[in-house]
Every structure is written in C-alpha cells, then in structure tokens.
mmCIF file of C-alpha atoms and ligand atoms in Angstrom:
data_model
loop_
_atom_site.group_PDB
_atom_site.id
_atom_site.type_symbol
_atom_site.label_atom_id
_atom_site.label_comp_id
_atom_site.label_asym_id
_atom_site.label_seq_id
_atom_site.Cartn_x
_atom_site.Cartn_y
_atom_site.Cartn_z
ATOM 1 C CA UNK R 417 -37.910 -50.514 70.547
ATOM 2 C CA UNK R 418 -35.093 -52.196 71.772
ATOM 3 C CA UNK R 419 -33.107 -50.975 74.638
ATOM 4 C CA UNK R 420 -29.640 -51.880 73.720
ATOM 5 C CA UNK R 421 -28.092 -49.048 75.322
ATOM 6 C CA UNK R 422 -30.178 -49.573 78.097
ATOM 7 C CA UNK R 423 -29.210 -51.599 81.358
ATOM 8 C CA UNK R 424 -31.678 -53.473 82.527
ATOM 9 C CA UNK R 425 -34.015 -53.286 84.630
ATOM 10 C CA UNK R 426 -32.608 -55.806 87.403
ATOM 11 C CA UNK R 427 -29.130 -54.679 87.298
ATOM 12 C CA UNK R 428 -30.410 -51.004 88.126
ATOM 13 C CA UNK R 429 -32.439 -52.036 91.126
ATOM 14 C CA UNK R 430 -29.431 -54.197 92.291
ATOM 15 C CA UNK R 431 -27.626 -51.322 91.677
ATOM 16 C CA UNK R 432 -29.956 -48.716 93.649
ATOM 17 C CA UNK R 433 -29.511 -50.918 96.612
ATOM 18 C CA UNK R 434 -26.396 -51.194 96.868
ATOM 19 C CA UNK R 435 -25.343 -47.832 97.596
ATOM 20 C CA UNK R 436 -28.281 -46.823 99.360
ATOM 21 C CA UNK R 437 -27.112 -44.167 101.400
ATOM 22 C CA UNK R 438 -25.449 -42.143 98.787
ATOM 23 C CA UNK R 439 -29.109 -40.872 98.111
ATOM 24 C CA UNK R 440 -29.427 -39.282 95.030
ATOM 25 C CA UNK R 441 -26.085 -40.356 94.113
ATOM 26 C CA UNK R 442 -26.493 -43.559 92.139
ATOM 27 C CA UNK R 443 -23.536 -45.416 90.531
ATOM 28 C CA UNK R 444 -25.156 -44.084 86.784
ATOM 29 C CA UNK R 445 -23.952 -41.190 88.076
ATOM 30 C CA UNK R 446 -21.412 -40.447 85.862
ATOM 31 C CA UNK R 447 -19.820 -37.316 86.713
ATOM 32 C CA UNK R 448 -16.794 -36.570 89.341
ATOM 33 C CA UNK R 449 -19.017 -35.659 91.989
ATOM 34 C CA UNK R 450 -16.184 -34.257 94.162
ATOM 35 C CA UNK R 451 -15.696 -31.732 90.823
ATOM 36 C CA UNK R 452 -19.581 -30.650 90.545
ATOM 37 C CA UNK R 453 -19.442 -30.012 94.582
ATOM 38 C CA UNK R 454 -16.528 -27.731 94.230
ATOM 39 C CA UNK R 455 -17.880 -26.025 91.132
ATOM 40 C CA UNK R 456 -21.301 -25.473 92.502
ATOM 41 C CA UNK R 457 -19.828 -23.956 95.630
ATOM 42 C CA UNK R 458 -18.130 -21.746 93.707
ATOM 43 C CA UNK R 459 -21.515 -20.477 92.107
ATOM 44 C CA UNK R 460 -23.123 -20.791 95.721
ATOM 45 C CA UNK R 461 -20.304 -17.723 96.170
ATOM 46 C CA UNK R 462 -21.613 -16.183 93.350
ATOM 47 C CA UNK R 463 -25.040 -15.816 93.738
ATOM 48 C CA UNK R 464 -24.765 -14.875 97.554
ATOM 49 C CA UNK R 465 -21.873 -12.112 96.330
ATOM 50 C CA UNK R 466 -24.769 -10.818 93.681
ATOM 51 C CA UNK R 467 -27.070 -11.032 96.372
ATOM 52 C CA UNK R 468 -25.299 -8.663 98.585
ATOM 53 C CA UNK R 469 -24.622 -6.390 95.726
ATOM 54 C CA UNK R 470 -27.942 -6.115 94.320
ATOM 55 C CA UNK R 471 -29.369 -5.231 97.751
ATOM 56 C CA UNK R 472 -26.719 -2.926 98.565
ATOM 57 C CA UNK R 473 -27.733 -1.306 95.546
ATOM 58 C CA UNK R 474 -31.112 -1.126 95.895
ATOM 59 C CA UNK R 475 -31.036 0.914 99.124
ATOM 60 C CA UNK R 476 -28.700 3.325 97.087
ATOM 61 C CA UNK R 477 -30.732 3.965 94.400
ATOM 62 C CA UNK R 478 -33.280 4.130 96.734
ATOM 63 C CA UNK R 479 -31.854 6.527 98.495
ATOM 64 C CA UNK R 480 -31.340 9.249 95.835
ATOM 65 C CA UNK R 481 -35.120 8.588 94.733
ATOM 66 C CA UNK R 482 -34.820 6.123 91.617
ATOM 67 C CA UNK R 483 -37.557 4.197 92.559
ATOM 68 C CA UNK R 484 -37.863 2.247 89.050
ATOM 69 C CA UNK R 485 -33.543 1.391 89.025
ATOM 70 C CA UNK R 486 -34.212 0.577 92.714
ATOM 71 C CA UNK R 487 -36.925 -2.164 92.156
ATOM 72 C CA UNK R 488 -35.607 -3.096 89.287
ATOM 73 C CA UNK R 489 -32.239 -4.235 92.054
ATOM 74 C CA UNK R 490 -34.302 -6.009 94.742
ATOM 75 C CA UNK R 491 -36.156 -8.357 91.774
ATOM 76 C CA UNK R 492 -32.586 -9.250 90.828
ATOM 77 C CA UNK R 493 -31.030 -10.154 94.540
ATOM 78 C CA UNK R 494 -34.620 -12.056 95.094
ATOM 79 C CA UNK R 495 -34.025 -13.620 92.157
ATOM 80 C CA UNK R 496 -30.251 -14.464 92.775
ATOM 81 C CA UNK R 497 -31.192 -15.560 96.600
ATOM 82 C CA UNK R 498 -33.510 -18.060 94.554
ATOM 83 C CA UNK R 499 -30.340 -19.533 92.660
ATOM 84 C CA UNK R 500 -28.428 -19.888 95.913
ATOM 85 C CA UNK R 501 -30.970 -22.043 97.571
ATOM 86 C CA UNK R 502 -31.360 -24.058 94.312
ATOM 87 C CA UNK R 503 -27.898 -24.551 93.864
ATOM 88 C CA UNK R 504 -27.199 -25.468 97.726
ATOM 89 C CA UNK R 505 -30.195 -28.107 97.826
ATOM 90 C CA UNK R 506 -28.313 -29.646 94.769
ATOM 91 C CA UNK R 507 -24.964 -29.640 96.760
ATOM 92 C CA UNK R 508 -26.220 -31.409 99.605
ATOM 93 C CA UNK R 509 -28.543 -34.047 97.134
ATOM 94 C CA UNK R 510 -24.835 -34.732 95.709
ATOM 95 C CA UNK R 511 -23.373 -35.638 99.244
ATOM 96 C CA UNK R 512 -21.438 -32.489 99.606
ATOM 97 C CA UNK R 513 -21.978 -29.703 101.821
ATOM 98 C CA UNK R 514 -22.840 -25.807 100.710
ATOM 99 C CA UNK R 515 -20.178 -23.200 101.730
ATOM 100 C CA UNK R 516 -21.689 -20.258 103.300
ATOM 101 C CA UNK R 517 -18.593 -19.130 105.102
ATOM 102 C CA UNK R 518 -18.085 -15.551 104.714
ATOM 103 C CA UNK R 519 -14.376 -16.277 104.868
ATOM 104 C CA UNK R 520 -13.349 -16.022 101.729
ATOM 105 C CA UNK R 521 -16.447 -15.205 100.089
ATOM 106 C CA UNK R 522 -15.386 -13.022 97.554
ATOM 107 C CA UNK R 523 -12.383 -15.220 96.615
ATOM 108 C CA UNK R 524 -14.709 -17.977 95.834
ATOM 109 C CA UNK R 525 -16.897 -16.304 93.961
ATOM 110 C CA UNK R 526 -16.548 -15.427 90.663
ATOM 111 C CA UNK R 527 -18.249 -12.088 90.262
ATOM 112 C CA UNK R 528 -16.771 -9.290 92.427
ATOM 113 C CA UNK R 529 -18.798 -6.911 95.258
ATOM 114 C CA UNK R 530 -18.336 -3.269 93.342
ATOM 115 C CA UNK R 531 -20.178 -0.904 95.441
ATOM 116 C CA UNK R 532 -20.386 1.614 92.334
ATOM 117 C CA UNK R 533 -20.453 5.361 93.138
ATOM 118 C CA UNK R 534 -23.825 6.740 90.694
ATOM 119 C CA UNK R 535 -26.138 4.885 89.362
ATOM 120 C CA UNK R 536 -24.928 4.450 86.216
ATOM 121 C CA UNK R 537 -21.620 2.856 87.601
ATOM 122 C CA UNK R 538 -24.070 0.540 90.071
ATOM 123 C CA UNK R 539 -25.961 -0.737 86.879
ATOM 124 C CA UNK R 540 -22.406 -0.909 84.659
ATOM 125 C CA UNK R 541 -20.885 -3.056 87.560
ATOM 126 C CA UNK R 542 -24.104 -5.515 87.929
ATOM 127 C CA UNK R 543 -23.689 -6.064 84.106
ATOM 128 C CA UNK R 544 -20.317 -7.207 84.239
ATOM 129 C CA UNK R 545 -20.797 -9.467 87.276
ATOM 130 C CA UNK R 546 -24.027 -10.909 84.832
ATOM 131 C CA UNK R 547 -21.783 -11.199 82.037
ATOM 132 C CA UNK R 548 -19.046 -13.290 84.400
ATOM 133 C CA UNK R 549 -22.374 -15.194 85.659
ATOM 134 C CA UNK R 550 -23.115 -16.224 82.310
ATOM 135 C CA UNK R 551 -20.507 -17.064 80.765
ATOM 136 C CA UNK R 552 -18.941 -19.205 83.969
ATOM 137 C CA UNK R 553 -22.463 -21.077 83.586
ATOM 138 C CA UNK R 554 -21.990 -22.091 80.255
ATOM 139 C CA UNK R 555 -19.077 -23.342 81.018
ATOM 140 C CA UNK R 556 -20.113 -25.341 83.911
ATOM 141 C CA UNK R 557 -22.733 -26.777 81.629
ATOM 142 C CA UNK R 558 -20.299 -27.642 79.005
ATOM 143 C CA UNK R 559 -18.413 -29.904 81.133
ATOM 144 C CA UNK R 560 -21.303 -31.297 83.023
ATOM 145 C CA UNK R 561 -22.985 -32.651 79.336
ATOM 146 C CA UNK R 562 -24.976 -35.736 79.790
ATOM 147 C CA UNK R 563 -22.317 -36.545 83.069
ATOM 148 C CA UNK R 564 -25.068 -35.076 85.334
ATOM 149 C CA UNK R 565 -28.703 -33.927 83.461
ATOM 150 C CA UNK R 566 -30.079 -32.128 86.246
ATOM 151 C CA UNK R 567 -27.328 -29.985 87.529
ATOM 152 C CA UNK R 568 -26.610 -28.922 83.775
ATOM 153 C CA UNK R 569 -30.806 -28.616 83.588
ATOM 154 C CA UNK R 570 -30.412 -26.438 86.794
ATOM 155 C CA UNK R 571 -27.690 -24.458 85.652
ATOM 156 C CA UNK R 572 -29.775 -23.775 82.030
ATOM 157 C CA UNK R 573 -32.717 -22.766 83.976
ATOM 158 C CA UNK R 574 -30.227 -19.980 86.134
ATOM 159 C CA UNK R 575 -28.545 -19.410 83.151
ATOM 160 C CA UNK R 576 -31.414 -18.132 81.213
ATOM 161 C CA UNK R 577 -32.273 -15.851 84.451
ATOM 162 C CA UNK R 578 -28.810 -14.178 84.508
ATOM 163 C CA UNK R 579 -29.354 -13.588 80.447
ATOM 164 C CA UNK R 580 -32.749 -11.765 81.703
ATOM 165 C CA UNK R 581 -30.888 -10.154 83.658
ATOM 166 C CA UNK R 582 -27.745 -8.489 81.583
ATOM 167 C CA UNK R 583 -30.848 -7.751 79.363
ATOM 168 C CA UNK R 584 -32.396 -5.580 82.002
ATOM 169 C CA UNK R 585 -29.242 -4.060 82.803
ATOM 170 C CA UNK R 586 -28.514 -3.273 79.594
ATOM 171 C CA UNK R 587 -32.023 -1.781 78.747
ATOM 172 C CA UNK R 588 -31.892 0.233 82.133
ATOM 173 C CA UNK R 589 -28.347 1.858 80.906
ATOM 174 C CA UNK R 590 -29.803 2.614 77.507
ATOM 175 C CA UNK R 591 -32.895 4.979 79.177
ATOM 176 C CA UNK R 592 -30.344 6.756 81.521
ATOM 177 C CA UNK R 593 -28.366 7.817 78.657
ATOM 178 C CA UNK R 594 -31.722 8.838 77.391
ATOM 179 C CA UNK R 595 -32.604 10.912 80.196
HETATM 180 FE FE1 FE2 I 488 -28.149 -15.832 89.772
HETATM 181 FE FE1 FE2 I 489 -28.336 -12.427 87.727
#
C-alpha cells in the first residue's frame, strides 16, 4: 500500500522533536487546542455539577427508605466522578489546566444542580441534566471529527455512559408510575 497521504516517517520524528515539551501535543495535532481546553472544562463543570447532584440525591432517597432509587444515584455520581477525572487527565495531556474552582461552577457547567423535592422530581431533574449531557457531547464530538481522535474517542466512550444513564432514569420513572 502506498502511503500517499501519509508523511513520512523522518519528517514525523523531526517533527516530534521539535516541540518536545508540548507532550502529547504534537504539531499533527490539528485541532485549536485553546478551543478543546475551554470546551472540556466546561464538561469538567458538568460532570462535577452531576456529581454533586447525584450524591445529594442519593442521601435523599436514602433517607425516605428507597433503597433501590438510592443505589441506583450513587452508581451514577461514581460513574460521573469517573468522567471528571478522565476528562481532567485529558486537559492537562493538552497543556491546559482543569478548572475545579467552585466559583462559578454552576455557570460553567452545562447541566444545572436541581435539588428536586420527591423522588419522582429528583429522577425527572437527573434526566434532563442527562439529556443536556448528551446532547452537549455530541456536539463536542461533532466539531472535534478527525481534529483530535482521542478526545472525540473519550467523549464517545462518556457519551454512551450518559445514554445508560437517561435509560436508567427513564426506566426508574416508568416503575414509580407503576407503583
Ligand atoms: Fe458523566
Ligand atoms: Fe450521566
């Protein structure tokens, strides 16, 4: 096969050491790197806003004895505390730096802290902070394309969590209404 898109091999080692101590930054990297920073701080905000929420949750539901709603909670916060670390070891492999200022918190984030008053408004409020989840990850990985592979790989991989997740949501709505 030949590798006519491909650049070869000596120009990418010449290339590698030249900018050395971008680190995982090379100069194939072809997306605005100042632009993935700021977007993945933005999720950073997200995740750590659905980790608060989730956990408040939890001891809620906890507290008026539903155990299964209440696991069901601390699974998702784990799981969203899992996307925060992912997505803040990928800001600082960029160069940039992960915001965990709780100034301004909620403003960065796109999904909101809704404390929710029953259950059923806890699980109807974690649903629509999923569905903002989502669909602000699709778009992320929209623009990203082929520009960066493994944040948009990243970002599919949380996506396809947060999809679990509505699903969950949704199921655990559907058997209160069946109570
Ligand atoms: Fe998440
Ligand atoms: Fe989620």
């Amino acid at each position: 096969m030949s590798g006519a898109f491909l650049t070869d091999i000596k120009t990418l080692r010449k290339r590698a050491r030249e900018h050395i101590a971008q680190g995982a930054v090379t100069p194939g990297y072809h997306a605005d790197r100042d632009t993935v920073v700021k977007l993945l701080n933005e999720a950073l905000a997200t995740e750590i806003i659905c980790v608060l929420r989730y956990r408040r949750h939890h001891f809620m539901a906890k507290g008026i004895h539903a155990e299964g709603v209440a696991s069901e909670f601390l699974q998702h916060a784990q799981d969203e505390q899992g996307h925060a670390d992912l997505i803040a070891a990928r800001i600082t492999q960029l160069g940039g730096a992960p915001d965990f200022s709780p100034d301004g918190l909620s403003t960065r984030s796109h999904a909101e802290y809704v404390e929710g008053e029953s259950l059923e408004d806890m699980i109807k409020e974690d649903l629509i902070a999923e569905r903002i989840a989502i669909d602000s990850y699709k778009e992320m990985i929209l623009y990203l394309s082929d520009k960066d592979p493994t944040t948009r790989r990243m970002l599919e991989e949380i996506l396809a969590k947060e999809e679990e997740h509505a699903d969950d949501l949704a199921n655990l709505l559907e058997g209160l209404g069946h109570r």
